[in-house]
Amino acid sequence: GAVVSQHPSRVICKSGTSVKIECRSLDFQATTMFWYRQFPKQSLMLMATSNEGSKATYEQGVEKDKFLINHASLTLSTLTVTSAHPEDSSFYICSATSGGALSSYNEQFFGPGTRLTVL
Amino acid sequence: SQQGEEDPQALSIQEGENATMNCSYKTSINNLQWYRQNSGRGLVHLILIRSNEREKHSGRLRVTLDTSKKSSSLLITASRAADTASYFCATPQGTGGFKTIFGAGTRLFVKA
């Protein structure tokens, strides 16, 4: 099956710093990647949709200047949390779809998540 | 915004019992998916059911879909302690159905 990795799996940073999270599709080309945020004991909330080579589409209420998304290649998308604050502490999960043979009915493949803690 | 509502929000059962979780959604869909998430971990895709299917089985899992009621259920039979996790339904949204929107989830606790 399709594999999506995330790096790092866990990061602790000081308030005001920026943190970059990588999402990679390991064995398929991901035309579209998605970023989700999950607070403790809550569901996944879609933050943005990114297509390779174009600007990301952000969900309502998500600050595009704070959460910078770059999808520079068909296997890599990055999420940068700029000037992170304690309220940004969360579990960030990416997913990817190829939109092709691997993906029937828009099946997505999820990364293992990144736990961000901002002190 | 979240598409699906799930109930119960939390479920505690004994090992060997069956667990049933329900999901309702608001808009028309062409498929619905169920995922499992162990605490602090990523998602595991369990099963996808298409809008023209009414029931689907995978091992100890049985999923039903009622498009007229816009609802789905996930049944786990003969539950095990290892089934303890959160379970989410998810539906495609947006142009082309490329976005996946998750329900609130059911936290299942199976006591050994």
mmCIF file with all atom_site columns, C-alpha atoms in Angstrom:
data_model
loop_
_atom_site.group_PDB
_atom_site.id
_atom_site.type_symbol
_atom_site.label_atom_id
_atom_site.label_alt_id
_atom_site.label_comp_id
_atom_site.label_asym_id
_atom_site.label_entity_id
_atom_site.label_seq_id
_atom_site.pdbx_PDB_ins_code
_atom_site.Cartn_x
_atom_site.Cartn_y
_atom_site.Cartn_z
_atom_site.occupancy
_atom_site.B_iso_or_equiv
_atom_site.pdbx_formal_charge
_atom_site.auth_seq_id
_atom_site.auth_comp_id
_atom_site.auth_asym_id
_atom_site.auth_atom_id
_atom_site.pdbx_PDB_model_num
ATOM 1   C CA . GLY A 1 1   ? 0.000   0.000   0.000   1.00 0.00 ? 1   GLY A CA 1
ATOM 2   C CA . ALA A 1 2   ? 0.916   3.652   -0.261  1.00 0.00 ? 2   ALA A CA 1
ATOM 3   C CA . VAL A 1 3   ? 3.137   5.066   2.489   1.00 0.00 ? 3   VAL A CA 1
ATOM 4   C CA . VAL A 1 4   ? 3.292   8.613   3.751   1.00 0.00 ? 4   VAL A CA 1
ATOM 5   C CA . SER A 1 5   ? 5.946   9.730   6.208   1.00 0.00 ? 5   SER A CA 1
ATOM 6   C CA . GLN A 1 6   ? 6.248   12.802  8.381   1.00 0.00 ? 6   GLN A CA 1
ATOM 7   C CA . HIS A 1 7   ? 9.281   14.383  9.930   1.00 0.00 ? 7   HIS A CA 1
ATOM 8   C CA . PRO A 1 8   ? 9.829   15.116  12.706  1.00 0.00 ? 8   PRO A CA 1
ATOM 9   C CA . SER A 1 9   ? 7.508   12.896  14.695  1.00 0.00 ? 9   SER A CA 1
ATOM 10  C CA . ARG A 1 10  ? 7.830   15.136  17.715  1.00 0.00 ? 10  ARG A CA 1
ATOM 11  C CA . VAL A 1 11  ? 9.156   18.655  18.179  1.00 0.00 ? 11  VAL A CA 1
ATOM 12  C CA . ILE A 1 12  ? 9.410   20.983  21.152  1.00 0.00 ? 12  ILE A CA 1
ATOM 13  C CA . CYS A 1 13  ? 10.208  24.613  20.522  1.00 0.00 ? 13  CYS A CA 1
ATOM 14  C CA . LYS A 1 14  ? 10.243  27.956  22.265  1.00 0.00 ? 14  LYS A CA 1
ATOM 15  C CA . SER A 1 15  ? 7.505   30.489  21.735  1.00 0.00 ? 15  SER A CA 1
ATOM 16  C CA . GLY A 1 16  ? 8.270   32.784  18.807  1.00 0.00 ? 16  GLY A CA 1
ATOM 17  C CA . THR A 1 17  ? 10.291  30.321  16.792  1.00 0.00 ? 17  THR A CA 1
ATOM 18  C CA . SER A 1 18  ? 9.266   28.740  13.506  1.00 0.00 ? 18  SER A CA 1
ATOM 19  C CA . VAL A 1 19  ? 8.901   25.020  12.984  1.00 0.00 ? 19  VAL A CA 1
ATOM 20  C CA . LYS A 1 20  ? 8.888   23.127  9.697   1.00 0.00 ? 20  LYS A CA 1
ATOM 21  C CA . ILE A 1 21  ? 7.135   19.797  9.302   1.00 0.00 ? 21  ILE A CA 1
ATOM 22  C CA . GLU A 1 22  ? 7.734   17.616  6.254   1.00 0.00 ? 22  GLU A CA 1
ATOM 23  C CA . CYS A 1 23  ? 5.288   15.242  4.642   1.00 0.00 ? 23  CYS A CA 1
ATOM 24  C CA . ARG A 1 24  ? 6.549   12.774  2.048   1.00 0.00 ? 24  ARG A CA 1
ATOM 25  C CA . SER A 1 25  ? 4.829   10.229  -0.134  1.00 0.00 ? 25  SER A CA 1
ATOM 26  C CA . LEU A 1 26  ? 7.335   7.399   -0.333  1.00 0.00 ? 26  LEU A CA 1
ATOM 27  C CA . ASP A 1 27  ? 6.089   5.186   -3.112  1.00 0.00 ? 27  ASP A CA 1
ATOM 28  C CA . PHE A 1 28  ? 3.700   7.276   -5.130  1.00 0.00 ? 28  PHE A CA 1
ATOM 29  C CA . GLN A 1 29  ? 3.370   10.734  -6.565  1.00 0.00 ? 29  GLN A CA 1
ATOM 30  C CA . ALA A 1 30  ? 1.008   12.872  -4.543  1.00 0.00 ? 30  ALA A CA 1
ATOM 31  C CA . THR A 1 31  ? -0.761  15.432  -6.673  1.00 0.00 ? 31  THR A CA 1
ATOM 32  C CA . THR A 1 32  ? -2.638  16.661  -3.635  1.00 0.00 ? 32  THR A CA 1
ATOM 33  C CA . MET A 1 33  ? -1.668  16.771  0.010   1.00 0.00 ? 33  MET A CA 1
ATOM 34  C CA . PHE A 1 34  ? -3.724  17.802  2.981   1.00 0.00 ? 34  PHE A CA 1
ATOM 35  C CA . TRP A 1 35  ? -2.768  19.159  6.376   1.00 0.00 ? 35  TRP A CA 1
ATOM 36  C CA . TYR A 1 36  ? -4.848  18.510  9.471   1.00 0.00 ? 36  TYR A CA 1
ATOM 37  C CA . ARG A 1 37  ? -4.595  19.642  13.054  1.00 0.00 ? 37  ARG A CA 1
ATOM 38  C CA . GLN A 1 38  ? -5.865  17.643  15.972  1.00 0.00 ? 38  GLN A CA 1
ATOM 39  C CA . PHE A 1 39  ? -6.212  18.905  19.519  1.00 0.00 ? 39  PHE A CA 1
ATOM 40  C CA . PRO A 1 40  ? -6.338  16.396  22.395  1.00 0.00 ? 40  PRO A CA 1
ATOM 41  C CA . LYS A 1 41  ? -9.439  14.225  22.420  1.00 0.00 ? 41  LYS A CA 1
ATOM 42  C CA . GLN A 1 42  ? -10.816 16.010  19.384  1.00 0.00 ? 42  GLN A CA 1
ATOM 43  C CA . SER A 1 43  ? -11.242 15.133  15.754  1.00 0.00 ? 43  SER A CA 1
ATOM 44  C CA . LEU A 1 44  ? -9.021  16.087  12.844  1.00 0.00 ? 44  LEU A CA 1
ATOM 45  C CA . MET A 1 45  ? -9.643  19.541  11.477  1.00 0.00 ? 45  MET A CA 1
ATOM 46  C CA . LEU A 1 46  ? -8.649  20.197  7.890   1.00 0.00 ? 46  LEU A CA 1
ATOM 47  C CA . MET A 1 47  ? -6.304  23.179  7.674   1.00 0.00 ? 47  MET A CA 1
ATOM 48  C CA . ALA A 1 48  ? -5.412  23.356  4.022   1.00 0.00 ? 48  ALA A CA 1
ATOM 49  C CA . THR A 1 49  ? -5.198  21.558  0.712   1.00 0.00 ? 49  THR A CA 1
ATOM 50  C CA . SER A 1 50  ? -2.050  21.822  -1.343  1.00 0.00 ? 50  SER A CA 1
ATOM 51  C CA . ASN A 1 51  ? -1.511  20.882  -4.951  1.00 0.00 ? 51  ASN A CA 1
ATOM 52  C CA . GLU A 1 52  ? 1.943   20.445  -6.398  1.00 0.00 ? 52  GLU A CA 1
ATOM 53  C CA . GLY A 1 53  ? 3.232   23.658  -7.915  1.00 0.00 ? 53  GLY A CA 1
ATOM 54  C CA . SER A 1 54  ? 0.381   25.887  -6.813  1.00 0.00 ? 54  SER A CA 1
ATOM 55  C CA . LYS A 1 55  ? -0.656  27.851  -3.767  1.00 0.00 ? 55  LYS A CA 1
ATOM 56  C CA . ALA A 1 56  ? -2.385  26.048  -0.965  1.00 0.00 ? 56  ALA A CA 1
ATOM 57  C CA . THR A 1 57  ? -6.083  26.497  -0.326  1.00 0.00 ? 57  THR A CA 1
ATOM 58  C CA . TYR A 1 58  ? -6.754  27.238  3.305   1.00 0.00 ? 58  TYR A CA 1
ATOM 59  C CA . GLU A 1 59  ? -9.878  26.417  5.251   1.00 0.00 ? 59  GLU A CA 1
ATOM 60  C CA . GLN A 1 60  ? -11.852 29.206  6.810   1.00 0.00 ? 60  GLN A CA 1
ATOM 61  C CA . GLY A 1 61  ? -10.263 30.458  9.993   1.00 0.00 ? 61  GLY A CA 1
ATOM 62  C CA . VAL A 1 62  ? -6.771  29.164  9.226   1.00 0.00 ? 62  VAL A CA 1
ATOM 63  C CA . GLU A 1 63  ? -4.176  31.927  8.956   1.00 0.00 ? 63  GLU A CA 1
ATOM 64  C CA . LYS A 1 64  ? -2.198  31.445  5.769   1.00 0.00 ? 64  LYS A CA 1
ATOM 65  C CA . ASP A 1 65  ? 0.597   33.730  6.952   1.00 0.00 ? 65  ASP A CA 1
ATOM 66  C CA . LYS A 1 66  ? 1.022   31.701  10.097  1.00 0.00 ? 66  LYS A CA 1
ATOM 67  C CA . PHE A 1 67  ? 0.829   28.253  8.551   1.00 0.00 ? 67  PHE A CA 1
ATOM 68  C CA . LEU A 1 68  ? 2.954   28.343  5.419   1.00 0.00 ? 68  LEU A CA 1
ATOM 69  C CA . ILE A 1 69  ? 2.511   25.406  3.102   1.00 0.00 ? 69  ILE A CA 1
ATOM 70  C CA . ASN A 1 70  ? 4.826   24.529  0.256   1.00 0.00 ? 70  ASN A CA 1
ATOM 71  C CA . HIS A 1 71  ? 4.228   21.657  -2.136  1.00 0.00 ? 71  HIS A CA 1
ATOM 72  C CA . ALA A 1 72  ? 7.305   21.937  -4.286  1.00 0.00 ? 72  ALA A CA 1
ATOM 73  C CA . SER A 1 73  ? 7.359   18.403  -5.663  1.00 0.00 ? 73  SER A CA 1
ATOM 74  C CA . LEU A 1 74  ? 5.040   15.474  -6.187  1.00 0.00 ? 74  LEU A CA 1
ATOM 75  C CA . THR A 1 75  ? 6.458   13.716  -3.142  1.00 0.00 ? 75  THR A CA 1
ATOM 76  C CA . LEU A 1 76  ? 6.996   16.499  -0.623  1.00 0.00 ? 76  LEU A CA 1
ATOM 77  C CA . SER A 1 77  ? 4.871   19.069  1.134   1.00 0.00 ? 77  SER A CA 1
ATOM 78  C CA . THR A 1 78  ? 6.007   21.177  4.063   1.00 0.00 ? 78  THR A CA 1
ATOM 79  C CA . LEU A 1 79  ? 4.064   22.997  6.744   1.00 0.00 ? 79  LEU A CA 1
ATOM 80  C CA . THR A 1 80  ? 5.861   25.797  8.544   1.00 0.00 ? 80  THR A CA 1
ATOM 81  C CA . VAL A 1 81  ? 4.341   27.128  11.727  1.00 0.00 ? 81  VAL A CA 1
ATOM 82  C CA . THR A 1 82  ? 5.700   30.640  11.955  1.00 0.00 ? 82  THR A CA 1
ATOM 83  C CA . SER A 1 83  ? 6.204   32.466  15.226  1.00 0.00 ? 83  SER A CA 1
ATOM 84  C CA . ALA A 1 84  ? 4.735   29.551  17.117  1.00 0.00 ? 84  ALA A CA 1
ATOM 85  C CA . HIS A 1 85  ? 2.881   30.127  20.356  1.00 0.00 ? 85  HIS A CA 1
ATOM 86  C CA . PRO A 1 86  ? 1.667   27.690  23.019  1.00 0.00 ? 86  PRO A CA 1
ATOM 87  C CA . GLU A 1 87  ? -1.818  27.654  21.501  1.00 0.00 ? 87  GLU A CA 1
ATOM 88  C CA . ASP A 1 88  ? -0.300  26.187  18.327  1.00 0.00 ? 88  ASP A CA 1
ATOM 89  C CA . SER A 1 89  ? 0.668   23.081  20.275  1.00 0.00 ? 89  SER A CA 1
ATOM 90  C CA . SER A 1 90  ? -1.165  20.268  18.580  1.00 0.00 ? 90  SER A CA 1
ATOM 91  C CA . PHE A 1 91  ? -0.883  17.068  16.588  1.00 0.00 ? 91  PHE A CA 1
ATOM 92  C CA . TYR A 1 92  ? -0.370  17.839  12.898  1.00 0.00 ? 92  TYR A CA 1
ATOM 93  C CA . ILE A 1 93  ? -1.208  15.140  10.368  1.00 0.00 ? 93  ILE A CA 1
ATOM 94  C CA . CYS A 1 94  ? -0.730  15.182  6.626   1.00 0.00 ? 94  CYS A CA 1
ATOM 95  C CA . SER A 1 95  ? -2.358  13.018  4.010   1.00 0.00 ? 95  SER A CA 1
ATOM 96  C CA . ALA A 1 96  ? -1.773  12.504  0.326   1.00 0.00 ? 96  ALA A CA 1
ATOM 97  C CA . THR A 1 97  ? -3.681  11.341  -2.682  1.00 0.00 ? 97  THR A CA 1
ATOM 98  C CA . SER A 1 98  ? -2.392  10.524  -6.101  1.00 0.00 ? 98  SER A CA 1
ATOM 99  C CA . GLY A 1 99  ? -5.688  11.034  -7.825  1.00 0.00 ? 99  GLY A CA 1
ATOM 100 C CA . GLY A 1 100 ? -4.631  8.160   -10.034 1.00 0.00 ? 100 GLY A CA 1
ATOM 101 C CA . ALA A 1 101 ? -4.451  4.384   -9.954  1.00 0.00 ? 101 ALA A CA 1
ATOM 102 C CA . LEU A 1 102 ? -3.633  4.214   -6.254  1.00 0.00 ? 102 LEU A CA 1
ATOM 103 C CA . SER A 1 103 ? -6.490  6.427   -5.345  1.00 0.00 ? 103 SER A CA 1
ATOM 104 C CA . SER A 1 104 ? -9.929  5.229   -6.177  1.00 0.00 ? 104 SER A CA 1
ATOM 105 C CA . TYR A 1 105 ? -12.761 7.321   -4.872  1.00 0.00 ? 105 TYR A CA 1
ATOM 106 C CA . ASN A 1 106 ? -10.265 9.855   -3.563  1.00 0.00 ? 106 ASN A CA 1
ATOM 107 C CA . GLU A 1 107 ? -8.731  7.510   -1.003  1.00 0.00 ? 107 GLU A CA 1
ATOM 108 C CA . GLN A 1 108 ? -6.141  9.300   1.049   1.00 0.00 ? 108 GLN A CA 1
ATOM 109 C CA . PHE A 1 109 ? -3.065  7.950   2.750   1.00 0.00 ? 109 PHE A CA 1
ATOM 110 C CA . PHE A 1 110 ? -2.147  9.451   6.085   1.00 0.00 ? 110 PHE A CA 1
ATOM 111 C CA . GLY A 1 111 ? 1.173   10.193  7.685   1.00 0.00 ? 111 GLY A CA 1
ATOM 112 C CA . PRO A 1 112 ? 1.886   9.179   11.291  1.00 0.00 ? 112 PRO A CA 1
ATOM 113 C CA . GLY A 1 113 ? 1.573   12.738  12.579  1.00 0.00 ? 113 GLY A CA 1
ATOM 114 C CA . THR A 1 114 ? 3.850   15.289  14.236  1.00 0.00 ? 114 THR A CA 1
ATOM 115 C CA . ARG A 1 115 ? 3.404   16.296  17.854  1.00 0.00 ? 115 ARG A CA 1
ATOM 116 C CA . LEU A 1 116 ? 4.258   19.974  18.264  1.00 0.00 ? 116 LEU A CA 1
ATOM 117 C CA . THR A 1 117 ? 4.744   21.424  21.730  1.00 0.00 ? 117 THR A CA 1
ATOM 118 C CA . VAL A 1 118 ? 5.419   25.137  22.032  1.00 0.00 ? 118 VAL A CA 1
ATOM 119 C CA . LEU A 1 119 ? 6.795   26.227  25.395  1.00 0.00 ? 119 LEU A CA 1
ATOM 120 C CA . SER B 2 1   ? -16.266 22.520  9.627   1.00 0.00 ? 1   SER B CA 1
ATOM 121 C CA . GLN B 2 2   ? -16.940 18.944  10.542  1.00 0.00 ? 2   GLN B CA 1
ATOM 122 C CA . GLN B 2 3   ? -19.327 17.046  8.367   1.00 0.00 ? 3   GLN B CA 1
ATOM 123 C CA . GLY B 2 4   ? -20.096 14.069  10.505  1.00 0.00 ? 4   GLY B CA 1
ATOM 124 C CA . GLU B 2 5   ? -21.547 13.562  13.893  1.00 0.00 ? 5   GLU B CA 1
ATOM 125 C CA . GLU B 2 6   ? -20.759 10.351  15.649  1.00 0.00 ? 6   GLU B CA 1
ATOM 126 C CA . ASP B 2 7   ? -22.326 8.613   18.547  1.00 0.00 ? 7   ASP B CA 1
ATOM 127 C CA . PRO B 2 8   ? -21.627 7.559   21.054  1.00 0.00 ? 8   PRO B CA 1
ATOM 128 C CA . GLN B 2 9   ? -18.781 9.918   21.841  1.00 0.00 ? 9   GLN B CA 1
ATOM 129 C CA . ALA B 2 10  ? -17.333 7.304   24.153  1.00 0.00 ? 10  ALA B CA 1
ATOM 130 C CA . LEU B 2 11  ? -18.011 3.615   24.570  1.00 0.00 ? 11  LEU B CA 1
ATOM 131 C CA . SER B 2 12  ? -16.699 1.215   27.187  1.00 0.00 ? 12  SER B CA 1
ATOM 132 C CA . ILE B 2 13  ? -17.277 -2.521  26.777  1.00 0.00 ? 13  ILE B CA 1
ATOM 133 C CA . GLN B 2 14  ? -15.906 -5.841  27.940  1.00 0.00 ? 14  GLN B CA 1
ATOM 134 C CA . GLU B 2 15  ? -13.631 -7.918  25.783  1.00 0.00 ? 15  GLU B CA 1
ATOM 135 C CA . GLY B 2 16  ? -15.666 -10.271 23.624  1.00 0.00 ? 16  GLY B CA 1
ATOM 136 C CA . GLU B 2 17  ? -18.636 -7.950  23.322  1.00 0.00 ? 17  GLU B CA 1
ATOM 137 C CA . ASN B 2 18  ? -19.627 -6.209  20.122  1.00 0.00 ? 18  ASN B CA 1
ATOM 138 C CA . ALA B 2 19  ? -19.136 -2.478  19.659  1.00 0.00 ? 19  ALA B CA 1
ATOM 139 C CA . THR B 2 20  ? -21.346 -0.375  17.429  1.00 0.00 ? 20  THR B CA 1
ATOM 140 C CA . MET B 2 21  ? -20.535 3.167   16.427  1.00 0.00 ? 21  MET B CA 1
ATOM 141 C CA . ASN B 2 22  ? -22.733 5.407   14.342  1.00 0.00 ? 22  ASN B CA 1
ATOM 142 C CA . CYS B 2 23  ? -21.987 8.293   12.040  1.00 0.00 ? 23  CYS B CA 1
ATOM 143 C CA . SER B 2 24  ? -24.310 10.795  10.413  1.00 0.00 ? 24  SER B CA 1
ATOM 144 C CA . TYR B 2 25  ? -23.438 13.232  7.685   1.00 0.00 ? 25  TYR B CA 1
ATOM 145 C CA . LYS B 2 26  ? -25.141 16.156  6.019   1.00 0.00 ? 26  LYS B CA 1
ATOM 146 C CA . THR B 2 27  ? -24.393 16.276  2.301   1.00 0.00 ? 27  THR B CA 1
ATOM 147 C CA . SER B 2 28  ? -24.466 13.756  -0.511  1.00 0.00 ? 28  SER B CA 1
ATOM 148 C CA . ILE B 2 29  ? -21.383 11.584  -0.755  1.00 0.00 ? 29  ILE B CA 1
ATOM 149 C CA . ASN B 2 30  ? -19.950 9.021   -3.127  1.00 0.00 ? 30  ASN B CA 1
ATOM 150 C CA . ASN B 2 31  ? -18.157 7.107   -0.409  1.00 0.00 ? 31  ASN B CA 1
ATOM 151 C CA . LEU B 2 32  ? -17.592 7.007   3.324   1.00 0.00 ? 32  LEU B CA 1
ATOM 152 C CA . GLN B 2 33  ? -14.526 5.804   5.136   1.00 0.00 ? 33  GLN B CA 1
ATOM 153 C CA . TRP B 2 34  ? -13.791 4.626   8.653   1.00 0.00 ? 34  TRP B CA 1
ATOM 154 C CA . TYR B 2 35  ? -10.473 5.141   10.364  1.00 0.00 ? 35  TYR B CA 1
ATOM 155 C CA . ARG B 2 36  ? -8.948  4.074   13.642  1.00 0.00 ? 36  ARG B CA 1
ATOM 156 C CA . GLN B 2 37  ? -6.532  6.124   15.663  1.00 0.00 ? 37  GLN B CA 1
ATOM 157 C CA . ASN B 2 38  ? -4.617  4.821   18.622  1.00 0.00 ? 38  ASN B CA 1
ATOM 158 C CA . SER B 2 39  ? -3.813  7.429   21.238  1.00 0.00 ? 39  SER B CA 1
ATOM 159 C CA . GLY B 2 40  ? -1.251  9.923   19.939  1.00 0.00 ? 40  GLY B CA 1
ATOM 160 C CA . ARG B 2 41  ? -0.750  8.060   16.706  1.00 0.00 ? 41  ARG B CA 1
ATOM 161 C CA . GLY B 2 42  ? -1.637  8.420   13.055  1.00 0.00 ? 42  GLY B CA 1
ATOM 162 C CA . LEU B 2 43  ? -4.711  7.135   11.336  1.00 0.00 ? 43  LEU B CA 1
ATOM 163 C CA . VAL B 2 44  ? -5.272  3.612   10.145  1.00 0.00 ? 44  VAL B CA 1
ATOM 164 C CA . HIS B 2 45  ? -7.670  3.219   7.256   1.00 0.00 ? 45  HIS B CA 1
ATOM 165 C CA . LEU B 2 46  ? -10.192 0.505   8.090   1.00 0.00 ? 46  LEU B CA 1
ATOM 166 C CA . ILE B 2 47  ? -12.727 0.357   5.339   1.00 0.00 ? 47  ILE B CA 1
ATOM 167 C CA . LEU B 2 48  ? -14.265 2.350   2.503   1.00 0.00 ? 48  LEU B CA 1
ATOM 168 C CA . ILE B 2 49  ? -17.868 1.886   1.517   1.00 0.00 ? 49  ILE B CA 1
ATOM 169 C CA . ARG B 2 50  ? -19.225 3.340   -1.685  1.00 0.00 ? 50  ARG B CA 1
ATOM 170 C CA . SER B 2 51  ? -22.563 5.064   -2.032  1.00 0.00 ? 51  SER B CA 1
ATOM 171 C CA . ASN B 2 52  ? -23.979 2.174   -4.055  1.00 0.00 ? 52  ASN B CA 1
ATOM 172 C CA . GLU B 2 53  ? -23.091 -0.321  -1.331  1.00 0.00 ? 53  GLU B CA 1
ATOM 173 C CA . ARG B 2 54  ? -25.230 -0.997  1.694   1.00 0.00 ? 54  ARG B CA 1
ATOM 174 C CA . GLU B 2 55  ? -22.948 -3.223  3.692   1.00 0.00 ? 55  GLU B CA 1
ATOM 175 C CA . LYS B 2 56  ? -19.317 -4.223  3.685   1.00 0.00 ? 56  LYS B CA 1
ATOM 176 C CA . HIS B 2 57  ? -17.294 -6.658  5.750   1.00 0.00 ? 57  HIS B CA 1
ATOM 177 C CA . SER B 2 58  ? -13.633 -6.836  6.607   1.00 0.00 ? 58  SER B CA 1
ATOM 178 C CA . GLY B 2 59  ? -12.626 -9.416  9.174   1.00 0.00 ? 59  GLY B CA 1
ATOM 179 C CA . ARG B 2 60  ? -14.385 -8.522  12.416  1.00 0.00 ? 60  ARG B CA 1
ATOM 180 C CA . LEU B 2 61  ? -15.603 -5.235  10.987  1.00 0.00 ? 61  LEU B CA 1
ATOM 181 C CA . ARG B 2 62  ? -18.976 -4.651  9.442   1.00 0.00 ? 62  ARG B CA 1
ATOM 182 C CA . VAL B 2 63  ? -19.921 -1.301  7.977   1.00 0.00 ? 63  VAL B CA 1
ATOM 183 C CA . THR B 2 64  ? -23.355 -0.282  6.807   1.00 0.00 ? 64  THR B CA 1
ATOM 184 C CA . LEU B 2 65  ? -24.366 2.758   4.821   1.00 0.00 ? 65  LEU B CA 1
ATOM 185 C CA . ASP B 2 66  ? -27.843 4.216   4.522   1.00 0.00 ? 66  ASP B CA 1
ATOM 186 C CA . THR B 2 67  ? -27.714 7.074   2.062   1.00 0.00 ? 67  THR B CA 1
ATOM 187 C CA . SER B 2 68  ? -31.408 7.854   2.542   1.00 0.00 ? 68  SER B CA 1
ATOM 188 C CA . LYS B 2 69  ? -30.763 8.558   6.206   1.00 0.00 ? 69  LYS B CA 1
ATOM 189 C CA . LYS B 2 70  ? -27.254 9.879   5.596   1.00 0.00 ? 70  LYS B CA 1
ATOM 190 C CA . SER B 2 71  ? -25.852 7.552   8.199   1.00 0.00 ? 71  SER B CA 1
ATOM 191 C CA . SER B 2 72  ? -23.333 4.785   8.578   1.00 0.00 ? 72  SER B CA 1
ATOM 192 C CA . SER B 2 73  ? -22.457 2.344   11.309  1.00 0.00 ? 73  SER B CA 1
ATOM 193 C CA . LEU B 2 74  ? -19.315 0.460   12.209  1.00 0.00 ? 74  LEU B CA 1
ATOM 194 C CA . LEU B 2 75  ? -19.682 -2.813  14.076  1.00 0.00 ? 75  LEU B CA 1
ATOM 195 C CA . ILE B 2 76  ? -16.700 -4.505  15.653  1.00 0.00 ? 76  ILE B CA 1
ATOM 196 C CA . THR B 2 77  ? -17.528 -8.056  16.656  1.00 0.00 ? 77  THR B CA 1
ATOM 197 C CA . ALA B 2 78  ? -15.847 -10.043 19.426  1.00 0.00 ? 78  ALA B CA 1
ATOM 198 C CA . SER B 2 79  ? -13.900 -7.005  20.568  1.00 0.00 ? 79  SER B CA 1
ATOM 199 C CA . ARG B 2 80  ? -10.391 -7.252  21.958  1.00 0.00 ? 80  ARG B CA 1
ATOM 200 C CA . ALA B 2 81  ? -8.430  -4.996  24.268  1.00 0.00 ? 81  ALA B CA 1
ATOM 201 C CA . ALA B 2 82  ? -6.287  -4.089  21.250  1.00 0.00 ? 82  ALA B CA 1
ATOM 202 C CA . ASP B 2 83  ? -9.368  -2.529  19.639  1.00 0.00 ? 83  ASP B CA 1
ATOM 203 C CA . THR B 2 84  ? -9.186  0.278   22.196  1.00 0.00 ? 84  THR B CA 1
ATOM 204 C CA . ALA B 2 85  ? -8.829  3.407   20.079  1.00 0.00 ? 85  ALA B CA 1
ATOM 205 C CA . SER B 2 86  ? -10.742 6.327   18.604  1.00 0.00 ? 86  SER B CA 1
ATOM 206 C CA . TYR B 2 87  ? -12.798 5.617   15.516  1.00 0.00 ? 87  TYR B CA 1
ATOM 207 C CA . PHE B 2 88  ? -13.667 8.257   12.955  1.00 0.00 ? 88  PHE B CA 1
ATOM 208 C CA . CYS B 2 89  ? -15.904 8.303   9.949   1.00 0.00 ? 89  CYS B CA 1
ATOM 209 C CA . ALA B 2 90  ? -14.811 10.505  7.074   1.00 0.00 ? 90  ALA B CA 1
ATOM 210 C CA . THR B 2 91  ? -16.518 11.769  3.958   1.00 0.00 ? 91  THR B CA 1
ATOM 211 C CA . PRO B 2 92  ? -15.235 13.515  0.833   1.00 0.00 ? 92  PRO B CA 1
ATOM 212 C CA . GLN B 2 93  ? -16.141 17.152  0.397   1.00 0.00 ? 93  GLN B CA 1
ATOM 213 C CA . GLY B 2 94  ? -15.375 20.057  -1.876  1.00 0.00 ? 94  GLY B CA 1
ATOM 214 C CA . THR B 2 95  ? -14.973 20.271  -5.614  1.00 0.00 ? 95  THR B CA 1
ATOM 215 C CA . GLY B 2 96  ? -14.156 16.824  -6.931  1.00 0.00 ? 96  GLY B CA 1
ATOM 216 C CA . GLY B 2 97  ? -14.545 15.411  -3.439  1.00 0.00 ? 97  GLY B CA 1
ATOM 217 C CA . PHE B 2 98  ? -10.857 15.809  -2.776  1.00 0.00 ? 98  PHE B CA 1
ATOM 218 C CA . LYS B 2 99  ? -11.181 17.056  0.783   1.00 0.00 ? 99  LYS B CA 1
ATOM 219 C CA . THR B 2 100 ? -11.855 14.550  3.519   1.00 0.00 ? 100 THR B CA 1
ATOM 220 C CA . ILE B 2 101 ? -13.841 15.782  6.457   1.00 0.00 ? 101 ILE B CA 1
ATOM 221 C CA . PHE B 2 102 ? -13.849 13.831  9.675   1.00 0.00 ? 102 PHE B CA 1
ATOM 222 C CA . GLY B 2 103 ? -16.576 13.201  12.171  1.00 0.00 ? 103 GLY B CA 1
ATOM 223 C CA . ALA B 2 104 ? -16.128 13.915  15.832  1.00 0.00 ? 104 ALA B CA 1
ATOM 224 C CA . GLY B 2 105 ? -15.122 10.340  16.562  1.00 0.00 ? 105 GLY B CA 1
ATOM 225 C CA . THR B 2 106 ? -16.000 7.659   19.075  1.00 0.00 ? 106 THR B CA 1
ATOM 226 C CA . ARG B 2 107 ? -13.512 6.718   21.777  1.00 0.00 ? 107 ARG B CA 1
ATOM 227 C CA . LEU B 2 108 ? -13.775 2.988   22.350  1.00 0.00 ? 108 LEU B CA 1
ATOM 228 C CA . PHE B 2 109 ? -12.362 1.356   25.452  1.00 0.00 ? 109 PHE B CA 1
ATOM 229 C CA . VAL B 2 110 ? -12.332 -2.424  25.585  1.00 0.00 ? 110 VAL B CA 1
ATOM 230 C CA . LYS B 2 111 ? -11.724 -3.824  29.045  1.00 0.00 ? 111 LYS B CA 1
ATOM 231 C CA . ALA B 2 112 ? -9.802  -7.066  29.308  1.00 0.00 ? 112 ALA B CA 1
#
